[in-house]
Coordinates of C-alpha atoms and ligand atoms in Angstrom, one line a residue:
M1 CA 173.4 177.0 51.5
I2 CA 173.9 173.6 50.1
G3 CA 174.5 172.3 53.6
L4 CA 171.3 174.0 54.8
I5 CA 169.3 172.6 51.9
G6 CA 170.9 169.3 52.6
A7 CA 169.9 169.5 56.2
V8 CA 166.3 170.5 55.4
L9 CA 166.1 167.6 52.9
V10 CA 167.5 165.2 55.4
S11 CA 165.1 166.4 58.0
V12 CA 162.1 166.1 55.6
A13 CA 163.3 162.7 54.6
L14 CA 163.8 161.7 58.3
S15 CA 160.4 163.0 59.3
R16 CA 158.9 161.1 56.3
L17 CA 160.9 158.0 57.3
Q18 CA 159.7 158.4 60.9
N19 CA 156.1 158.7 59.6
I20 CA 156.5 155.6 57.6
I21 CA 157.9 153.7 60.5
T22 CA 155.7 155.1 63.3
Q23 CA 152.3 155.3 61.4
P24 CA 151.7 151.5 61.2
L25 CA 152.9 151.2 64.8
K26 CA 150.5 154.0 65.8
S27 CA 147.7 152.3 63.9
L28 CA 148.5 149.0 65.5
T29 CA 148.5 150.5 69.0
E30 CA 145.2 152.2 68.3
T31 CA 143.6 149.0 67.1
M32 CA 145.0 147.1 70.1
S33 CA 143.7 149.7 72.6
K34 CA 140.3 149.6 70.8
V35 CA 140.2 145.8 71.1
S36 CA 141.2 145.9 74.8
Q37 CA 138.8 148.7 75.7
T38 CA 135.7 147.6 73.8
G39 CA 136.2 143.9 73.5
T40 CA 135.5 144.1 69.7
F41 CA 137.7 141.3 68.5
S42 CA 136.5 141.8 65.0
A43 CA 138.6 145.1 64.7
Q44 CA 141.6 144.5 62.5
A45 CA 144.9 146.4 62.4
I46 CA 145.9 147.8 59.0
V47 CA 148.6 146.0 57.2
S48 CA 150.1 147.8 54.2
G49 CA 149.2 146.5 50.9
Q50 CA 146.1 144.8 52.3
R51 CA 143.9 147.5 53.8
G52 CA 144.2 151.3 53.6
D53 CA 147.8 150.9 52.3
I54 CA 149.4 153.6 54.4
S55 CA 153.0 152.5 53.9
A56 CA 152.9 151.2 50.3
R57 CA 155.8 153.4 49.5
G58 CA 157.5 153.2 52.8
I59 CA 160.0 150.9 54.4
A60 CA 157.3 149.3 56.5
S61 CA 155.7 147.8 53.4
G62 CA 153.9 145.1 55.3
Q63 CA 156.8 142.8 54.7
D64 CA 158.7 144.0 57.7
E65 CA 158.5 143.1 61.4
I66 CA 155.7 145.6 62.1
G67 CA 153.6 144.2 59.2
E68 CA 154.3 140.7 60.6
L69 CA 153.3 141.9 64.1
A70 CA 150.0 143.4 62.7
R71 CA 149.3 140.1 60.9
V72 CA 149.9 138.0 64.0
F73 CA 147.8 140.4 66.0
N74 CA 145.0 140.2 63.4
H75 CA 145.1 136.5 63.4
M76 CA 144.9 136.4 67.1
A77 CA 142.1 138.9 67.2
G78 CA 140.3 136.9 64.5
E79 CA 140.6 133.7 66.6
L80 CA 139.4 135.5 69.7
S81 CA 136.5 137.0 67.7
Q82 CA 135.4 133.5 66.6
R83 CA 135.6 132.2 70.1
D84 CA 133.7 135.2 71.4
D85 CA 130.9 134.5 68.8
S86 CA 130.6 130.8 69.8
L87 CA 130.7 131.8 73.5
Q88 CA 127.8 134.3 72.9
Q89 CA 126.0 131.5 71.1
E90 CA 126.5 129.1 73.9
L91 CA 125.3 131.7 76.4
K92 CA 122.2 132.3 74.4
E93 CA 121.5 128.6 74.3
R94 CA 122.1 128.2 78.0
R95 CA 119.7 131.1 78.7
R96 CA 117.1 129.5 76.5
I97 CA 117.5 126.1 78.3
E98 CA 117.3 127.9 81.7
A99 CA 114.1 129.6 80.7
K100 CA 112.7 126.3 79.5
L101 CA 113.7 124.5 82.7
S102 CA 112.1 127.2 84.8
Q103 CA 108.9 127.0 82.7
I104 CA 108.8 123.2 83.2
A105 CA 109.6 123.5 86.9
H106 CA 106.8 126.0 87.5
F107 CA 104.2 125.4 84.8
D108 CA 102.2 122.4 83.6
T109 CA 103.1 121.5 80.0
I110 CA 99.5 120.5 79.0
T111 CA 97.6 123.5 80.2
N112 CA 100.4 126.1 80.6
L113 CA 98.9 126.8 84.0
P114 CA 101.2 127.0 87.1
N115 CA 101.9 123.5 88.5
R116 CA 101.8 121.9 92.0
H117 CA 105.2 123.4 92.8
S118 CA 104.0 127.0 92.0
F119 CA 100.8 126.3 93.9
N120 CA 102.8 125.4 97.0
S121 CA 104.7 128.7 96.7
Q122 CA 101.5 130.6 96.1
I123 CA 99.7 129.2 99.1
D124 CA 102.8 129.9 101.3
R125 CA 102.6 133.6 100.1
A126 CA 98.9 133.7 100.8
L127 CA 99.6 132.4 104.4
I128 CA 102.3 135.0 104.9
N129 CA 99.8 137.7 103.8
Y130 CA 97.3 136.3 106.3
K131 CA 99.9 136.4 109.0
Y132 CA 100.9 140.0 108.5
D133 CA 97.9 141.6 107.0
L134 CA 95.1 139.2 108.2
E135 CA 94.1 138.8 104.5
K136 CA 91.9 135.7 104.4
F137 CA 91.8 133.5 101.3
A138 CA 89.9 130.5 99.9
L139 CA 91.2 127.3 98.5
L140 CA 89.1 125.6 95.9
Y141 CA 89.9 122.0 95.0
I142 CA 88.5 120.9 91.7
D143 CA 88.2 117.4 90.5
L144 CA 86.7 116.7 87.1
D145 CA 83.8 114.2 86.8
N146 CA 84.0 111.8 83.9
F147 CA 87.4 112.9 82.7
K148 CA 88.6 109.3 82.7
Y149 CA 85.7 108.4 80.4
V150 CA 86.8 111.0 77.8
N151 CA 90.4 109.9 78.1
D152 CA 89.6 106.3 77.6
T153 CA 87.1 106.8 74.8
F154 CA 88.8 109.4 72.7
G155 CA 92.4 108.8 73.7
H156 CA 95.0 110.6 75.7
H157 CA 95.6 113.2 73.0
V158 CA 92.0 114.4 73.2
G159 CA 92.2 114.1 77.0
D160 CA 95.1 116.6 77.0
L161 CA 93.3 119.0 74.7
L162 CA 90.3 118.8 77.0
L163 CA 92.5 119.7 80.0
A164 CA 94.0 122.6 78.1
S165 CA 90.5 123.9 77.2
I166 CA 89.3 123.5 80.7
G167 CA 92.3 125.5 82.0
E168 CA 91.5 128.3 79.5
R169 CA 87.9 128.4 80.5
M170 CA 88.9 128.6 84.2
V171 CA 91.3 131.4 83.6
K172 CA 88.6 133.4 81.6
T173 CA 86.2 132.9 84.4
L174 CA 88.5 134.2 87.1
R175 CA 89.9 137.7 88.0
K176 CA 93.5 138.5 87.2
E177 CA 94.5 138.4 90.8
D178 CA 93.1 134.9 91.4
F179 CA 95.5 132.0 91.1
V180 CA 94.7 128.8 89.3
A181 CA 97.0 125.8 88.9
R182 CA 96.8 122.2 87.7
L183 CA 97.9 119.8 90.4
G184 CA 98.1 116.8 88.0
G185 CA 95.6 114.3 86.5
D186 CA 92.2 115.9 86.4
E187 CA 92.8 118.0 89.6
F188 CA 92.9 121.8 89.6
V189 CA 93.1 124.3 92.4
I190 CA 92.2 127.9 92.8
I191 CA 93.3 130.4 95.4
I192 CA 91.0 133.4 95.8
S193 CA 92.3 136.2 98.0
A194 CA 90.8 139.5 99.0
F195 CA 87.1 138.6 99.2
A196 CA 84.4 140.2 101.3
D197 CA 82.3 137.2 102.2
T198 CA 81.8 133.5 101.3
S199 CA 78.9 134.3 99.0
Q200 CA 81.6 135.6 96.7
I201 CA 83.4 132.3 96.8
S202 CA 80.1 130.4 96.1
A203 CA 79.6 132.7 93.1
V204 CA 83.1 131.8 91.7
A205 CA 82.4 128.1 92.2
E206 CA 79.1 128.4 90.4
K207 CA 80.8 130.3 87.6
I208 CA 83.4 127.5 87.2
L209 CA 80.7 124.9 87.1
A210 CA 78.7 126.9 84.5
A211 CA 81.8 127.4 82.4
L212 CA 82.4 123.7 82.2
Q213 CA 78.7 123.0 81.3
T214 CA 79.1 123.9 77.6
P215 CA 80.3 120.9 75.7
F216 CA 83.9 120.8 74.5
F217 CA 84.6 120.3 70.8
L218 CA 87.9 118.6 70.3
E219 CA 89.2 117.3 67.0
G220 CA 85.7 116.3 65.9
H221 CA 84.7 114.8 69.2
E222 CA 82.1 116.3 71.6
A223 CA 83.0 115.9 75.2
F224 CA 81.1 116.7 78.4
V225 CA 82.6 117.0 81.8
G226 CA 81.5 118.3 85.1
A227 CA 83.4 119.1 88.3
S228 CA 83.2 118.5 92.0
I229 CA 84.6 121.4 94.0
G230 CA 85.6 121.4 97.7
I231 CA 86.3 124.7 99.4
A232 CA 88.4 125.5 102.5
I233 CA 88.9 129.0 103.9
C234 CA 91.9 130.4 105.8
P235 CA 91.6 131.1 108.7
Q236 CA 88.3 129.4 109.6
N237 CA 89.2 125.9 108.3
G238 CA 93.0 126.1 108.9
K239 CA 96.0 128.3 109.1
D240 CA 98.6 126.1 107.4
S241 CA 98.9 124.6 104.0
E242 CA 98.5 121.0 104.9
T243 CA 95.3 121.4 106.9
L244 CA 93.7 123.7 104.3
Q245 CA 94.5 121.2 101.5
R246 CA 93.1 118.3 103.5
Q247 CA 89.9 120.2 104.4
A248 CA 89.4 121.3 100.8
D249 CA 90.0 117.7 99.6
S250 CA 87.5 116.3 102.1
A251 CA 84.9 118.9 101.0
M252 CA 85.6 117.9 97.4
Y253 CA 84.9 114.2 98.2
R254 CA 81.7 115.3 99.9
A255 CA 80.7 117.1 96.7
K256 CA 81.5 113.9 94.7
N257 CA 79.4 111.8 97.1
L258 CA 76.5 114.2 96.8
G259 CA 76.2 113.4 93.1
K260 CA 79.1 115.2 91.5
N261 CA 78.9 118.5 89.6
N262 CA 78.5 120.7 92.7
F263 CA 80.5 122.5 95.3
Q264 CA 80.8 122.1 99.0
F265 CA 82.4 124.2 101.8
Y266 CA 84.4 122.3 104.4
K267 CA 82.2 121.6 107.4
D268 CA 83.7 121.3 110.8
E269 CA 80.9 120.1 113.0
L270 CA 80.1 116.4 112.9
S271 CA 76.6 115.5 112.1
R272 CA 74.8 112.6 113.8
T273 CA 75.3 110.3 110.8
Q274 CA 79.0 111.2 110.8
K275 CA 79.2 110.2 114.5
N276 CA 77.4 107.0 113.8
R277 CA 79.8 106.4 111.0
I278 CA 82.7 106.8 113.2
S279 CA 81.4 104.1 115.5
I280 CA 80.8 101.7 112.6
E281 CA 84.3 102.6 111.4
A282 CA 85.8 101.6 114.7
Q283 CA 83.9 98.3 114.6
L284 CA 84.8 97.6 111.0
H285 CA 88.4 98.0 111.8
R286 CA 88.1 95.2 114.4
A287 CA 85.8 93.0 112.2
L288 CA 88.7 91.5 110.3
E289 CA 90.7 90.6 113.4
R290 CA 87.6 89.1 115.0
D291 CA 86.8 86.9 111.9
E292 CA 83.5 88.7 111.4
I293 CA 84.1 89.1 107.7
V294 CA 82.7 86.1 105.9
V295 CA 82.4 85.1 102.3
Y296 CA 79.1 83.8 100.9
Y297 CA 78.8 82.2 97.5
Q298 CA 75.9 82.6 95.0
P299 CA 75.7 80.1 92.2
I300 CA 75.8 81.2 88.5
V301 CA 74.0 78.7 86.4
E302 CA 73.3 77.7 82.8
I303 CA 70.0 79.3 82.0
T304 CA 68.7 75.9 81.1
G305 CA 69.2 75.2 84.8
K306 CA 71.3 72.2 84.2
N307 CA 74.6 73.1 85.8
I308 CA 76.3 75.5 88.2
I309 CA 79.1 77.0 86.1
G310 CA 80.6 79.0 89.0
F311 CA 79.9 81.2 92.0
E312 CA 80.0 84.9 92.8
A313 CA 81.8 85.6 96.1
L314 CA 79.8 88.1 98.1
V315 CA 81.1 89.5 101.4
R316 CA 79.1 89.6 104.6
W317 CA 79.9 91.2 107.9
I318 CA 78.5 88.9 110.6
K319 CA 78.8 90.5 114.0
K320 CA 79.3 88.3 117.1
D321 CA 75.7 88.8 118.1
G322 CA 74.6 87.2 114.8
T323 CA 73.6 90.4 112.9
V324 CA 74.4 90.1 109.3
I325 CA 75.4 93.3 107.6
R326 CA 75.2 93.4 103.8
P327 CA 78.0 94.8 101.7
D328 CA 75.9 97.8 100.5
E329 CA 76.0 99.0 104.1
F330 CA 79.7 98.9 104.7
I331 CA 81.6 98.6 101.4
T332 CA 81.4 102.4 100.7
L333 CA 82.6 103.1 104.2
A334 CA 85.4 100.5 103.9
E335 CA 86.4 102.2 100.6
E336 CA 86.5 105.7 102.2
I337 CA 88.7 104.6 105.1
G338 CA 90.9 102.4 102.9
L339 CA 89.9 99.2 104.7
I340 CA 88.5 97.8 101.5
V341 CA 92.1 96.8 100.5
D342 CA 92.4 94.5 103.5
I343 CA 88.8 93.2 103.3
G344 CA 89.2 92.7 99.5
R345 CA 92.4 90.8 100.0
Y346 CA 90.7 88.6 102.6
V347 CA 87.7 87.9 100.3
L348 CA 90.2 87.1 97.4
N349 CA 92.3 84.7 99.4
T350 CA 89.3 82.9 101.0
A351 CA 87.5 82.6 97.6
A352 CA 90.6 81.3 95.9
T353 CA 91.2 78.7 98.6
Q354 CA 87.6 77.6 98.5
T355 CA 87.4 77.4 94.7
A356 CA 90.5 75.2 94.6
T357 CA 88.7 72.6 96.7
W358 CA 85.7 72.7 94.2
A359 CA 88.0 72.7 91.2
D360 CA 89.5 69.4 92.5
R361 CA 86.1 67.7 92.4
F362 CA 84.1 69.5 89.7
D363 CA 85.1 70.5 86.1
H364 CA 85.4 74.2 85.1
I365 CA 84.1 75.7 88.3
F366 CA 85.1 79.4 88.7
T367 CA 84.5 82.0 91.4
A368 CA 84.0 85.6 90.5
V369 CA 85.2 88.2 93.0
N370 CA 84.0 91.8 93.1
F371 CA 86.6 94.6 93.0
S372 CA 85.8 98.1 93.8
S373 CA 87.4 101.3 92.5
R374 CA 89.6 101.8 95.5
Q375 CA 91.1 98.3 95.2
F376 CA 91.7 99.0 91.6
K377 CA 93.8 102.0 92.4
H378 CA 95.8 100.0 94.9
N379 CA 99.2 99.3 93.3
D380 CA 99.6 95.7 94.5
L381 CA 96.3 94.4 93.1
A382 CA 98.0 92.3 90.5
S383 CA 100.4 90.7 93.0
D384 CA 97.5 90.2 95.4
I385 CA 95.6 88.3 92.8
F386 CA 98.5 86.2 91.6
N387 CA 99.6 85.4 95.2
A388 CA 96.1 84.3 96.1
L389 CA 96.0 82.0 93.1
K390 CA 99.5 80.6 93.8
N391 CA 98.9 80.0 97.5
A392 CA 95.6 78.3 96.8
R393 CA 97.0 76.4 93.8
L394 CA 94.1 77.6 91.7
Q395 CA 94.3 77.9 87.9
P396 CA 93.7 81.4 86.6
G397 CA 90.9 79.9 84.4
N398 CA 89.0 79.2 87.6
F399 CA 89.0 82.8 88.6
E400 CA 87.1 85.9 87.5
M401 CA 87.2 89.5 88.3
E402 CA 83.9 91.4 88.6
I403 CA 84.1 95.2 88.1
T404 CA 81.6 97.8 87.2
E405 CA 82.1 100.2 84.3
S406 CA 82.7 103.1 86.8
V407 CA 85.6 101.2 88.2
L408 CA 87.2 101.4 84.8
M409 CA 86.3 105.1 84.5
D410 CA 87.5 106.2 87.8
N411 CA 90.9 104.7 88.2
S412 CA 94.2 106.2 87.4
I413 CA 96.2 103.1 86.5
D414 CA 96.2 102.0 82.9
S415 CA 93.1 99.7 83.2
K416 CA 93.4 98.5 79.7
N417 CA 96.9 97.1 80.0
F418 CA 96.1 95.8 83.5
L419 CA 93.1 93.8 82.2
D420 CA 95.0 92.7 79.1
M421 CA 97.6 91.2 81.4
L422 CA 95.0 89.4 83.5
I423 CA 93.2 88.0 80.5
K424 CA 96.5 86.8 78.9
Q425 CA 97.0 84.8 82.2
G426 CA 93.6 83.2 81.7
I427 CA 91.6 85.3 84.3
G428 CA 88.0 86.2 83.2
I429 CA 86.9 89.8 83.4
S430 CA 83.2 90.4 84.0
I431 CA 81.4 93.8 83.7
D432 CA 78.9 94.0 86.6
D433 CA 75.6 95.8 86.7
F434 CA 75.8 96.3 83.0
G435 CA 73.2 98.8 81.6
T436 CA 73.3 101.1 84.7
G437 CA 76.6 102.8 84.0
Y438 CA 78.0 104.4 80.8
S439 CA 77.4 101.3 78.6
S440 CA 79.0 103.2 75.8
L441 CA 79.6 101.0 72.7
S442 CA 83.0 102.4 72.0
Y443 CA 83.9 101.9 75.6
I444 CA 82.8 98.3 75.9
T445 CA 84.7 97.4 72.7
S446 CA 87.9 99.1 73.7
F447 CA 88.3 97.2 77.0
P448 CA 89.4 93.6 77.1
I449 CA 86.5 91.8 78.9
T450 CA 85.0 88.3 78.7
K451 CA 81.6 88.6 80.2
I452 CA 78.7 91.0 80.8
K453 CA 76.3 90.8 83.7
I454 CA 72.9 92.4 83.0
D455 CA 71.9 94.5 86.0
F456 CA 69.0 93.0 88.0
S457 CA 67.0 96.2 87.8
F458 CA 66.2 95.3 84.1
V459 CA 65.7 91.6 84.9
A460 CA 63.2 92.5 87.7
K461 CA 60.9 94.2 85.2
L462 CA 60.8 91.2 82.8
P463 CA 58.8 90.0 80.9
H464 CA 56.2 92.8 80.9
D465 CA 58.1 96.1 80.8
K466 CA 58.7 96.9 77.1
N467 CA 61.7 99.2 77.8
A468 CA 63.4 96.7 80.1
L469 CA 62.8 94.0 77.5
A470 CA 64.3 96.1 74.8
V471 CA 67.4 96.9 76.9
V472 CA 67.9 93.2 77.8
T473 CA 67.4 92.1 74.2
A474 CA 69.9 94.7 73.1
I475 CA 72.5 93.7 75.7
I476 CA 72.3 90.0 74.8
G477 CA 72.6 90.9 71.1
L478 CA 75.6 93.2 71.8
A479 CA 77.3 90.5 73.9
K480 CA 76.8 87.9 71.2
S481 CA 78.2 90.1 68.5
L482 CA 81.2 90.9 70.6
N483 CA 81.7 87.3 71.5
L484 CA 81.1 87.9 75.2
K485 CA 79.4 85.6 77.6
V486 CA 76.2 87.1 79.2
V487 CA 74.8 86.5 82.7
S488 CA 71.5 87.9 83.9
E489 CA 71.5 88.9 87.6
G490 CA 68.7 88.8 90.1
I491 CA 66.4 86.2 88.5
E492 CA 63.6 85.6 91.0
T493 CA 60.7 84.2 89.0
I494 CA 60.1 81.4 86.5
E495 CA 58.6 84.0 84.0
Q496 CA 61.8 86.0 84.1
L497 CA 63.8 82.8 83.5
E498 CA 61.6 81.7 80.6
C499 CA 61.8 85.2 79.1
L500 CA 65.6 85.2 79.3
A501 CA 65.8 81.7 77.9
K502 CA 63.8 82.9 74.9
L503 CA 66.1 85.8 74.4
D504 CA 68.9 83.3 74.3
C505 CA 70.7 84.5 77.4
Q506 CA 73.3 81.9 78.3
Y507 CA 73.7 82.2 82.1
G508 CA 71.7 83.4 85.1
Q509 CA 72.0 84.1 88.8
G510 CA 69.3 84.9 91.4
Y511 CA 67.2 83.8 94.3
L512 CA 65.2 81.5 92.0
F513 CA 68.3 79.3 91.9
S514 CA 69.8 80.1 95.3
K515 CA 70.6 83.0 97.6
P516 CA 74.2 83.7 98.4
V517 CA 75.1 80.9 100.9
P518 CA 78.1 79.9 103.1
A519 CA 80.8 77.7 101.5
V520 CA 79.5 74.5 103.0
E521 CA 76.1 75.0 101.5
A522 CA 77.6 76.0 98.2
T523 CA 79.5 72.7 98.1
K524 CA 76.2 70.9 98.8
L525 CA 74.6 72.8 95.9
L526 CA 77.4 71.6 93.6
E527 CA 77.0 68.1 94.8
I528 CA 73.3 68.1 94.1
F529 CA 73.0 70.3 91.0
N530 CA 76.0 69.4 89.0
T531 CA 74.7 65.9 88.7
Q532 CA 71.1 66.7 88.1
S533 CA 69.2 69.6 86.6
M534 CA 68.9 72.3 89.1
L535 CA 65.4 73.4 88.1
S536 CA 63.9 69.9 88.0
N537 CA 65.4 69.4 91.4
R538 CA 63.9 72.6 92.6
A539 CA 60.5 71.8 91.2
S540 CA 60.5 68.4 93.0
Ligands
C2E1 P1 76.7 92.7 92.9 O1 78.1 92.4 92.6 O2 75.9 93.2 91.8 O3 76.1 91.5 93.6 C1 74.8 91.0 93.4 C2 73.9 91.4 94.5 O4 72.6 91.1 94.2 C3 74.2 90.7 95.8 O5 73.9 91.6 96.8 C4 73.2 89.6 95.8 O6 73.0 89.1 97.1 C5 72.1 90.2 95.2 N1 71.2 89.3 94.6 C6 71.5 88.1 94.0 N2 70.4 87.5 93.5 C7 69.3 88.3 93.8 C8 67.9 88.3 93.5 O7 67.4 87.3 92.9 N3 67.2 89.4 93.9 C9 67.7 90.4 94.5 N4 66.9 91.4 94.8 N5 69.0 90.5 94.8 C10 69.8 89.5 94.4 P2 74.9 91.8 98.0 O8 75.5 90.5 98.4 O9 74.2 92.6 99.1 O10 76.0 92.6 97.4 C11 75.8 93.9 97.0 C12 77.0 94.5 96.3 O11 78.1 94.7 97.2 C13 77.5 93.6 95.2 O12 76.7 93.8 94.1 C14 78.9 94.1 95.0 O13 78.9 95.2 94.2 C15 79.3 94.5 96.4 N6 80.1 93.5 97.0 C16 79.8 92.3 97.5 N7 80.8 91.6 97.9 C17 81.9 92.4 97.6 C18 83.3 92.2 97.8 O14 83.8 91.2 98.3 N8 84.1 93.2 97.4 C19 83.6 94.4 96.8 N9 84.4 95.3 96.4 N10 82.3 94.5 96.6 C20 81.4 93.5 97.0
MG2 MG1 79.1 91.4 91.4
MG3 MG1 75.7 93.2 90.0

């Protein structure tokens, strides 16, 4: 009996002992398999005396090897859990950066519209749709009018806000399935698919123009912009991306030339004027090689008529048969075909060399050279100017740049810094045809300039036209208060001259003094007039 009781007790004790030993092991095994199956490293094994206390009374009191094993395991799991957390964090950050990069790669940061990259993909998709389903589409190239003016007057920040608002208005105007992107600068593009006929496209272009008509209010400034839109249609105008873009771009330029703020479809057939243009274009290409491009000089004089202070270089195209073509008839064409850069460089070098010979003999003689918008956009303009001066050994003080206000508005390089740099070198900057362009006060004060030339359309109406008189008086006053020199262009009569003298205009230029003449004659004029009064000489 005793033996039996003893055996039962021993067996109870043994089973209890086994429990005490195996329980923590079982718990540890369970935790381990949970960790390995679920990857939850935060799960912890129970160590007696610390959590749950399953063996407080047993042999495996947490001080034994199993307890030690559990502790080491917990430590390891804890470490892994921390590493897992930071890995998750890193992954989250990486995903965020990836999303941001993809946003930057496909969207424009200013307007949040798709960018040029997305546009290229979109037009490729549209071309594939055309190839398989014959689904035609239209490409609308949009270039803003006067954006540069807003940017320069109110600053880049307001310019950016304007672009963003324009983007919003465009999106609102279009259907969901239409695609609009910003290509950069003030250029936008729209792709319209699934349309019945071109009148639908005209309607969209009209809606875009109307949407931009309402002024924009941006941080207290009121801004007005228009747009010139060029339209090309696939398949009529092209079946590949490059052709379509080129045709839309050329239609857009036609819209600009037709007075801006309108839209034009690409036209394939050449009109008679275009054919004529092509023939002039071919001749103009050869004109430079054949020495048919000649520089004339028109004196700029003190209004008192005493001295010639300098000349304006005016280009002429003199054909071999003797016909003289005035710049108004070929400068625009030369600009369009890019030839203006070569012609301009030729005028620049010729004028610099000529002026150096005058500067050797006469004090403070300068020559003003006209620069057009296209030349201003040309990257090498600064080096062209400095090379011309260096080669001619002409001081920058004997050289002036003549530009119109629109040249400053239109161009994409930072005109302000560019002009600042020229002025610092001692080159004069003259604003041509003043009064016919924007003539905004804030504009004229924000650009570094040294001289204003009053447009001859005002001078021609002096002294009787009250409005012209008021404008000329105001411009002279403005120039004085801004410490700028002022020249009146196109003085033809003594009355005009007297009126300008009374208004205290400093300098003048016009047929009354001399027409633009070849260099040899200009030298003669200097020899005669810079020793005697020009007017008294003329009177005699
Ligand atoms: P602009 O710079 O305003 O030049 C003045 C124009 O007025 C010249 O015409 C000149 O001959 C003309 N003019 C001068 N005095 C009188 C006058 O008393 N009465 C009248 N009615 N006209 C007068 P031009 O030489 O035909 O030049 C026309 C325009 O072509 C110039 O206007 C200028 O903008 C541009 N141009 C001339 N040469 C160049 C050049 O080398 N490069 C560039 N980019 N443009 C040039
Ligand atoms: Mg000029
Ligand atoms: Mg002028």
